[in-house]
Coordinates of C-alpha atoms in Angstrom, one line a residue:
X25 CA -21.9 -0.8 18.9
X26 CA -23.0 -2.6 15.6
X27 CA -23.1 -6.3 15.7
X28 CA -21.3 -9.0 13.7
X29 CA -21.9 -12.3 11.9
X30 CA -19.5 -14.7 13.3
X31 CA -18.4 -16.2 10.4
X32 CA -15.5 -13.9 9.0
X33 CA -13.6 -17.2 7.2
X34 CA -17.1 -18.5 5.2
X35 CA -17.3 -17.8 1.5
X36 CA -19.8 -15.0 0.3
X37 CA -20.9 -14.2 -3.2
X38 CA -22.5 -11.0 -3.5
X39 CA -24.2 -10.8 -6.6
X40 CA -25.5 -8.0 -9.1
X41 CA -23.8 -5.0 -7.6
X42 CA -22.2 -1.7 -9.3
X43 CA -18.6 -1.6 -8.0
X44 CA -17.0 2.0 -7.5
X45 CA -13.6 1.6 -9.2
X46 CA -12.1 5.2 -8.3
X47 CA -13.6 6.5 -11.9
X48 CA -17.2 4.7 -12.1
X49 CA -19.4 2.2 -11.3
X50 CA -18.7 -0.9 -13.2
X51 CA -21.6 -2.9 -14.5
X52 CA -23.7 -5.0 -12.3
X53 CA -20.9 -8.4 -11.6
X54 CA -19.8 -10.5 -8.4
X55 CA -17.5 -9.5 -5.8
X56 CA -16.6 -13.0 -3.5
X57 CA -15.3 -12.3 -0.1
X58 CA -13.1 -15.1 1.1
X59 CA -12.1 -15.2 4.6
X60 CA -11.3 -11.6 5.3
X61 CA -10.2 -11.3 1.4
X62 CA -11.1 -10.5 -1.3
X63 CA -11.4 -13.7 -3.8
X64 CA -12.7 -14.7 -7.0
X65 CA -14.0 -17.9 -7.1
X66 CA -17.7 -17.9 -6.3
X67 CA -18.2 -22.0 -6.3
X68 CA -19.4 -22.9 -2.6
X69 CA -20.6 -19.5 -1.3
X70 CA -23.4 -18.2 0.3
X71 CA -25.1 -15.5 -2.2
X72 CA -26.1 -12.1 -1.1
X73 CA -28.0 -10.5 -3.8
X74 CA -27.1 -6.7 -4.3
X75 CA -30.2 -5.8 -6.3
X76 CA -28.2 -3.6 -8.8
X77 CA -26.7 -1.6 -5.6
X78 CA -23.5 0.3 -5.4
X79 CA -20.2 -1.9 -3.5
X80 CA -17.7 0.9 -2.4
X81 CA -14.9 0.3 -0.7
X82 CA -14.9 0.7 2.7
X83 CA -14.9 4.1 3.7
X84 CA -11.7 5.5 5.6
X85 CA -11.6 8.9 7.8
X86 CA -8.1 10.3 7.8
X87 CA -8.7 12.3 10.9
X88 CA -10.3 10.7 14.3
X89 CA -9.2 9.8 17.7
X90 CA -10.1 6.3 18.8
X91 CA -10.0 5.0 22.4
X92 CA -11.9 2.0 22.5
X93 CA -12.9 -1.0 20.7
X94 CA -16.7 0.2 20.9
X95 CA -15.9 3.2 18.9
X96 CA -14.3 0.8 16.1
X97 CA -17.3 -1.4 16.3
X98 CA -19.3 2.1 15.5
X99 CA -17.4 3.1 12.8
X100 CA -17.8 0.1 11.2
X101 CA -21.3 0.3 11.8
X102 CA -21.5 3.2 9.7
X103 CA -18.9 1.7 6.6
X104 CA -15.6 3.5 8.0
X105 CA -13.6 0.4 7.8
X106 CA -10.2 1.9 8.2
X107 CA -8.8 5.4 10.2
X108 CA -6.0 7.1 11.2
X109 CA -5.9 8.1 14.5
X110 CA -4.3 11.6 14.7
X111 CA -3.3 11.3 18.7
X112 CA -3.8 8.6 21.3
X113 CA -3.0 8.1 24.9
X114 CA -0.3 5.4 25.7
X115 CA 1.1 2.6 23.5
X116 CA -0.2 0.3 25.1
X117 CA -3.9 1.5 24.4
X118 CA -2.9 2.1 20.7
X119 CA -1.5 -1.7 20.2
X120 CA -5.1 -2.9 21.9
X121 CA -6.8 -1.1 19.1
X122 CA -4.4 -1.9 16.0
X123 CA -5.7 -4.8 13.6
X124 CA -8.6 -6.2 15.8
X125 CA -10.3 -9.2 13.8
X126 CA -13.5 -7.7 12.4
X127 CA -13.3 -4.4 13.6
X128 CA -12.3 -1.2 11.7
X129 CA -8.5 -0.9 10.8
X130 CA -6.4 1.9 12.6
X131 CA -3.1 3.7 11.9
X132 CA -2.1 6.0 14.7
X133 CA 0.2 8.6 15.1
X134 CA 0.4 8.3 18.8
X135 CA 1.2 10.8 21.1
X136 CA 1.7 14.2 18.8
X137 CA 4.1 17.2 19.6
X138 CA 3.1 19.8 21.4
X139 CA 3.8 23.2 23.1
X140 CA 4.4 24.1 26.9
X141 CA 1.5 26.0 27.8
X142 CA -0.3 25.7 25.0
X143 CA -4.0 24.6 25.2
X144 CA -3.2 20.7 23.8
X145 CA -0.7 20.7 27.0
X146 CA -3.6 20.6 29.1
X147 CA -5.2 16.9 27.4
X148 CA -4.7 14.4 30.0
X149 CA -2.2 11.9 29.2
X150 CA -1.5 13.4 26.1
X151 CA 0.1 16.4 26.7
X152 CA 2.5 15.8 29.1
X153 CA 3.6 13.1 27.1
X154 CA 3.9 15.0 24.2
X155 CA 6.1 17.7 25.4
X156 CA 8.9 19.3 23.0
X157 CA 10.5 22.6 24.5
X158 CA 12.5 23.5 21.6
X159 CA 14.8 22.1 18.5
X160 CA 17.0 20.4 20.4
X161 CA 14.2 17.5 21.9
X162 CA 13.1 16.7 18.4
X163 CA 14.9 13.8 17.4
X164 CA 14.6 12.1 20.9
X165 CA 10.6 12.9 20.9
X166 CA 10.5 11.5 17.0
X167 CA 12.7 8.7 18.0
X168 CA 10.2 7.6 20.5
X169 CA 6.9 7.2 18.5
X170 CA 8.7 5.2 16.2
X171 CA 9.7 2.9 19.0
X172 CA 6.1 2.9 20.1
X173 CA 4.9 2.3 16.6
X174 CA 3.5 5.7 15.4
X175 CA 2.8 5.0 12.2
X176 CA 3.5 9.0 11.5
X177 CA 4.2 12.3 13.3
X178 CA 1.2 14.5 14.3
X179 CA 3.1 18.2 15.1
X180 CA 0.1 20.5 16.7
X181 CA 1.6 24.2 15.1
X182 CA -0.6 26.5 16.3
X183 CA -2.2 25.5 19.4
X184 CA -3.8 28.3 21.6
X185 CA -1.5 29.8 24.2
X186 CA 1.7 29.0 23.2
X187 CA 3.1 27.4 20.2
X188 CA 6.5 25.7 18.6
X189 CA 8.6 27.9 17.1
X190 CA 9.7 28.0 13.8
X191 CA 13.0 25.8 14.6
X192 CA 11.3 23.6 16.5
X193 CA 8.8 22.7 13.4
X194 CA 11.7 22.4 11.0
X195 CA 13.2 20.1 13.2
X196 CA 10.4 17.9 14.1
X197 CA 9.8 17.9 10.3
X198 CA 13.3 17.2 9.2
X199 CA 13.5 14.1 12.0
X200 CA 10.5 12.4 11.2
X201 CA 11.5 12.7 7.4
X202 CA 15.1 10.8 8.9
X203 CA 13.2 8.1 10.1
X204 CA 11.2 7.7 7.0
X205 CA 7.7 9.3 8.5
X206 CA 5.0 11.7 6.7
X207 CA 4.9 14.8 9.1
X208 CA 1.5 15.8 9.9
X209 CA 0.6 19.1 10.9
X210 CA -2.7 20.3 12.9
X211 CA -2.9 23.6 11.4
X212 CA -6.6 26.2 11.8
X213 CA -4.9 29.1 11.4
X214 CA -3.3 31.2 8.3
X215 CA -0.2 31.5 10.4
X216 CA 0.2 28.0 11.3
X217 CA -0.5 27.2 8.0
X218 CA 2.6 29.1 6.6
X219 CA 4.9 27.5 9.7
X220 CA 3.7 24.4 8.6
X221 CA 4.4 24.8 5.2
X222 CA 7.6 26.5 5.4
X223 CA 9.3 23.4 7.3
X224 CA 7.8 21.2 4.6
X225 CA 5.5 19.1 6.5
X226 CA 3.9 16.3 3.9
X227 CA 0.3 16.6 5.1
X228 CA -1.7 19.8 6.8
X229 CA -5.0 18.6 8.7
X230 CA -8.0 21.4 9.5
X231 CA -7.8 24.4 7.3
X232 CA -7.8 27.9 8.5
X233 CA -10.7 29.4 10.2
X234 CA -9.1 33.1 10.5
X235 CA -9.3 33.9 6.6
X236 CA -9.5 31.9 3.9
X237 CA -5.8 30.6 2.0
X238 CA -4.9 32.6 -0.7
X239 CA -3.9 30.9 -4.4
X240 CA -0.6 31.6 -3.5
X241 CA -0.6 29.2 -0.4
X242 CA -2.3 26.5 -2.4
X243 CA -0.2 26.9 -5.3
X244 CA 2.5 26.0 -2.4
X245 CA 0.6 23.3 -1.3
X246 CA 0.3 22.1 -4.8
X247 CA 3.7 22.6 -5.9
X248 CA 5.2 20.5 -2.8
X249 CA 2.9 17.9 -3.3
X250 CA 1.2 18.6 0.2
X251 CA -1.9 16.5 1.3
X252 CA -4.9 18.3 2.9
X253 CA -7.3 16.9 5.3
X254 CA -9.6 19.7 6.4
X255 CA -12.0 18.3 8.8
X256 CA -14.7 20.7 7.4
X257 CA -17.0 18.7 10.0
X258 CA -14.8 19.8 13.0
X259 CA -14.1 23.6 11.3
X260 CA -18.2 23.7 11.2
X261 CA -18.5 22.7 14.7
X262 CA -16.0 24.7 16.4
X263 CA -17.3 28.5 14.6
X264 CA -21.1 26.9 15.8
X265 CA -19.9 26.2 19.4
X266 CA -17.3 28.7 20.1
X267 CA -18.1 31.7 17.8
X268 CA -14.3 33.2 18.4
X269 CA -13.9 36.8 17.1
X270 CA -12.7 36.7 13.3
X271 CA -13.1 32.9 12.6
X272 CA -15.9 31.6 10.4
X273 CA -16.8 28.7 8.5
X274 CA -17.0 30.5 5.0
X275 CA -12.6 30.3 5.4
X276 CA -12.6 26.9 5.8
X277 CA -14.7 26.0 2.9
X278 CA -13.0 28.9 0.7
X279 CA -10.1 27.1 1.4
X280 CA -10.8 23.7 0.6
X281 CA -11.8 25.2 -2.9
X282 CA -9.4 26.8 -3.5
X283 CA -7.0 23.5 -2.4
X284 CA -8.6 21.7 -4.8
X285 CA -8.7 24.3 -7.5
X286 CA -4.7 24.0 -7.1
X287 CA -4.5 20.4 -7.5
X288 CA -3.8 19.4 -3.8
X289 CA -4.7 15.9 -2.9
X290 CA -7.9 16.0 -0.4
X291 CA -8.9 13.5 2.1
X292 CA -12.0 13.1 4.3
X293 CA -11.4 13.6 7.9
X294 CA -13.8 14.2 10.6
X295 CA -11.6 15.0 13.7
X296 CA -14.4 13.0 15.7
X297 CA -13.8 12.3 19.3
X298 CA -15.7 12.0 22.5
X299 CA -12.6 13.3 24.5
X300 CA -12.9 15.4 28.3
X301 CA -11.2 18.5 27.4
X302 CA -11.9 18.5 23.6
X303 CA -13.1 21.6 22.5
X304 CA -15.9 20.1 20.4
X305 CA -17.1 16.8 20.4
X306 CA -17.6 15.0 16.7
X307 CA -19.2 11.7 16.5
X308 CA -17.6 8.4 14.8
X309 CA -19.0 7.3 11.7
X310 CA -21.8 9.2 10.7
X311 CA -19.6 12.1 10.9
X312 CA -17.7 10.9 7.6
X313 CA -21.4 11.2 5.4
X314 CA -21.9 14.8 6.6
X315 CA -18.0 15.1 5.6
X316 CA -18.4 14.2 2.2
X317 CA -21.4 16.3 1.8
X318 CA -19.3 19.5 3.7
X319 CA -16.6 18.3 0.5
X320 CA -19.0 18.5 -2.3
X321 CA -20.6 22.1 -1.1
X322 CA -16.8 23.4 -1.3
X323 CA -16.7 22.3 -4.5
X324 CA -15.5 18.7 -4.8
X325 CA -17.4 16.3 -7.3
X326 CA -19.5 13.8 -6.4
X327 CA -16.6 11.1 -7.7
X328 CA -13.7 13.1 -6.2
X329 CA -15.5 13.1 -2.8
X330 CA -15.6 9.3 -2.4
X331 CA -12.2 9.2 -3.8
X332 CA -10.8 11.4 -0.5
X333 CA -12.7 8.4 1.9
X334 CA -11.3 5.2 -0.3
X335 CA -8.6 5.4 -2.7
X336 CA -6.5 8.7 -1.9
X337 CA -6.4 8.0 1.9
X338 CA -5.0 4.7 1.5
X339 CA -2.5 5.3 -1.2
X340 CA -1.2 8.4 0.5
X341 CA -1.0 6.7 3.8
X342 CA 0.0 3.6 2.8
X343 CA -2.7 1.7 2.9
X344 CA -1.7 -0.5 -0.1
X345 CA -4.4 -3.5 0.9
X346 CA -7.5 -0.9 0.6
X347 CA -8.9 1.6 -1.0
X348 CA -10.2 -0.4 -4.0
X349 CA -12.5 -3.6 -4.6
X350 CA -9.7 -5.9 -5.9
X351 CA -8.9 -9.6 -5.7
X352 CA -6.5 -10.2 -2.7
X353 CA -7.9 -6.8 -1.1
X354 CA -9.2 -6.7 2.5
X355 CA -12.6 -7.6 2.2
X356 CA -13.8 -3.9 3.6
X357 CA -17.5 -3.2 1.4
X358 CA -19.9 -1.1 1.9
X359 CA -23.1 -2.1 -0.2
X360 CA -25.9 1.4 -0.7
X361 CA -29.0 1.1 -2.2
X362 CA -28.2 4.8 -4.1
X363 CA -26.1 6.2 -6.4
X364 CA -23.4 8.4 -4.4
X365 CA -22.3 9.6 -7.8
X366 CA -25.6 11.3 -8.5
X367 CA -26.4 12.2 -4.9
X368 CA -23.4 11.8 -2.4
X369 CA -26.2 11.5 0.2
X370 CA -26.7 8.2 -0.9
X371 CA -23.6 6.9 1.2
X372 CA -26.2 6.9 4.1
X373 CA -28.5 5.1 2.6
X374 CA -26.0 1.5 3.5
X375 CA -27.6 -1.7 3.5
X376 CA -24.6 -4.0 4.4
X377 CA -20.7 -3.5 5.6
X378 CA -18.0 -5.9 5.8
X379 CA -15.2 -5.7 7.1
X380 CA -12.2 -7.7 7.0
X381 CA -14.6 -10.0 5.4
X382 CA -16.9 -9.9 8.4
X383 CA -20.4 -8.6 8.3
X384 CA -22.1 -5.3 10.5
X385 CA -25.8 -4.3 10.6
X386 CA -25.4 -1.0 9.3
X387 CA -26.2 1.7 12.1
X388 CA -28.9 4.3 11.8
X389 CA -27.9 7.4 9.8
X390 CA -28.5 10.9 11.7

């Protein structure tokens, strides 16, 4: 676990850095952090010079599974300030994980929907919990995570084994849409990602690993203003671990180009876990480098890349005090020593992270 300063509420001036703004890098200026805000009057604080370095944002993966307050002090470690956790055990561990002073930021969807006899059925404490037999359990099962806080559904379609019918998607769909919820759909294969799309989920996460999604299913996408989160990190893992018949890693990145080709909104997720059961594990933090650079090979720009870990991320998800280094923002930076713009690589190369205003030695890249 990284380590941290203790003092979150002094005043910091950090001085002569190249803020990312979502389009550029400014010229070299002074971002204050105040508290764990961002401010603007410098008067008082302690200076940090920047040496002409690049400030991001602080970097957010839209696809991990958190269950302990080490893993967010890791994250941070590496400059993911903020996730969303796409399935957790109980409540109660969620709520002990949700705005911790100083640590990385986390939205959760909670305990997801799931098949009988499907593979995720079999995750301890999870799957049991997340049990829906058929259309008619929807609402109750939606009704519940939003009692327990779920900050949005998680619906696994296409799970090995067994899976939800079509019915029981629309429905899950339809109720979380009632109670005012993006629906998010774990779909890796073509067939799940046609489910998915036919009962209108608002976000797909993984891409397929069966064959690669046609223009027609991106133009979909596209058209219904669908979110992707691909987890290319995950999709790479799983063909290098598993090597199933007919999958291969060449699908997934096909299809995040041809996403993108179409317009769709793309956000940098990792899937990374250290959970018994999982079928490959991802590590937290430096997992969301190797993302960005899994992005740019399928096509992405250097500048659309860091948008999918800062800006996108938080205004799709709601996010709306992140994503961008602006007064009155949470103070989540990451100062670099390169130019991500010119060689996305350069994310690694971090010499500082705060967040919510309080400082982490930056953890070793692998």
């Amino acid at each position: 676990m990284s380590s941290t300063d203790s003092g979150a509420a002094r005043k910091t001036a950090v001085t002569n850095v190249r803020v990312f703004d979502g389009r550029g890098l400014r010229p070299p200026g002074t971002v204050v952090i105040e508290g764990d805000r961002i401010g603007t009057d410098p008067s008082g604080a302690q200076v940090v010079d920047g040496a002409g370095g690049v400030l991001l944002p602080g970097l957010i993966d839209a696809h991990v599974h958190v269950r302990d307050r080490d893993t967010l002090g890791r994250l941070a470690g590496f400059g993911v300030t903020s996730v969303l956790d796409m399935a957790s055990g109980p409540p109660a561990l969620v709520d002990s994980l949700r705005a911790v002073p100083g640590l990385t930021g986390l939205l959760s969807a909670g305990t997801p929907a799931i098949a009988p006899g499907s593979l995720h059925a079999n995750f301890p404490v999870i799957g049991e919990r997340g049990l829906v037999k058929g259309p008619e359990q929807a609402e109750q099962f939606v009704a519940d995570r939003v009692a327990e806080g779920s900050d949005y559904i998680k619906i696994i379609v296409g799970s090995p084994g067994a899976d939800h019918d079509q019915a029981t998607v629309d429905a899950l769909v339809a109720a979380a849409h009632e109670h005012g919820k993006l629906a998010v759909a774990h779909a890796s294969s073509s067939a799940a990602v046609a489910k998915a799309q036919h009962a209108g989920v608002d976000v797909l996460t993984h891409v397929p690993l069966d064959q690669a999604l046609d223009e027609a299913a991106a133009a979909h996408m596209a058209a219904d203003g669908r979110i992707l989160i691909p987890t290319l990190t995950m999709m790479e893992t799983l063909v290098a671990l598993l090597g199933r018949p007919g999958d291969g890693y060449a699908a997934a990145r096909h299809s995040v180009a041809a996403a993108y080709r179409a317009g769709v909104p793309i956000l940098a997720g990792t899937d990374a876990n250290a959970d018994a059961g999982s079928p490959a594990a991802v590590s937290h933090g430096d997992s969301l480098h190797h993302e960005l650079e899994l992005l740019t090979a399928a096509g992405l720009t250097n500048l659309d890349a860091l948008r999918a870990a800062t800006e996108l991320p938080a205004r799709y998800f709601g996010l709306e005090d992140r994503g961008v280094v602006e007064p009155g923002r949470r103070a989540d930076l990451v100062l670099l020593d390169g130019d991500p713009l010119q060689d996305i690589r350069a994310t690694r190369s971090i010499r500082h992270v705060w967040c919510g205003g309080a400082g982490h030695v930056p953890l070793t890249q692998g």
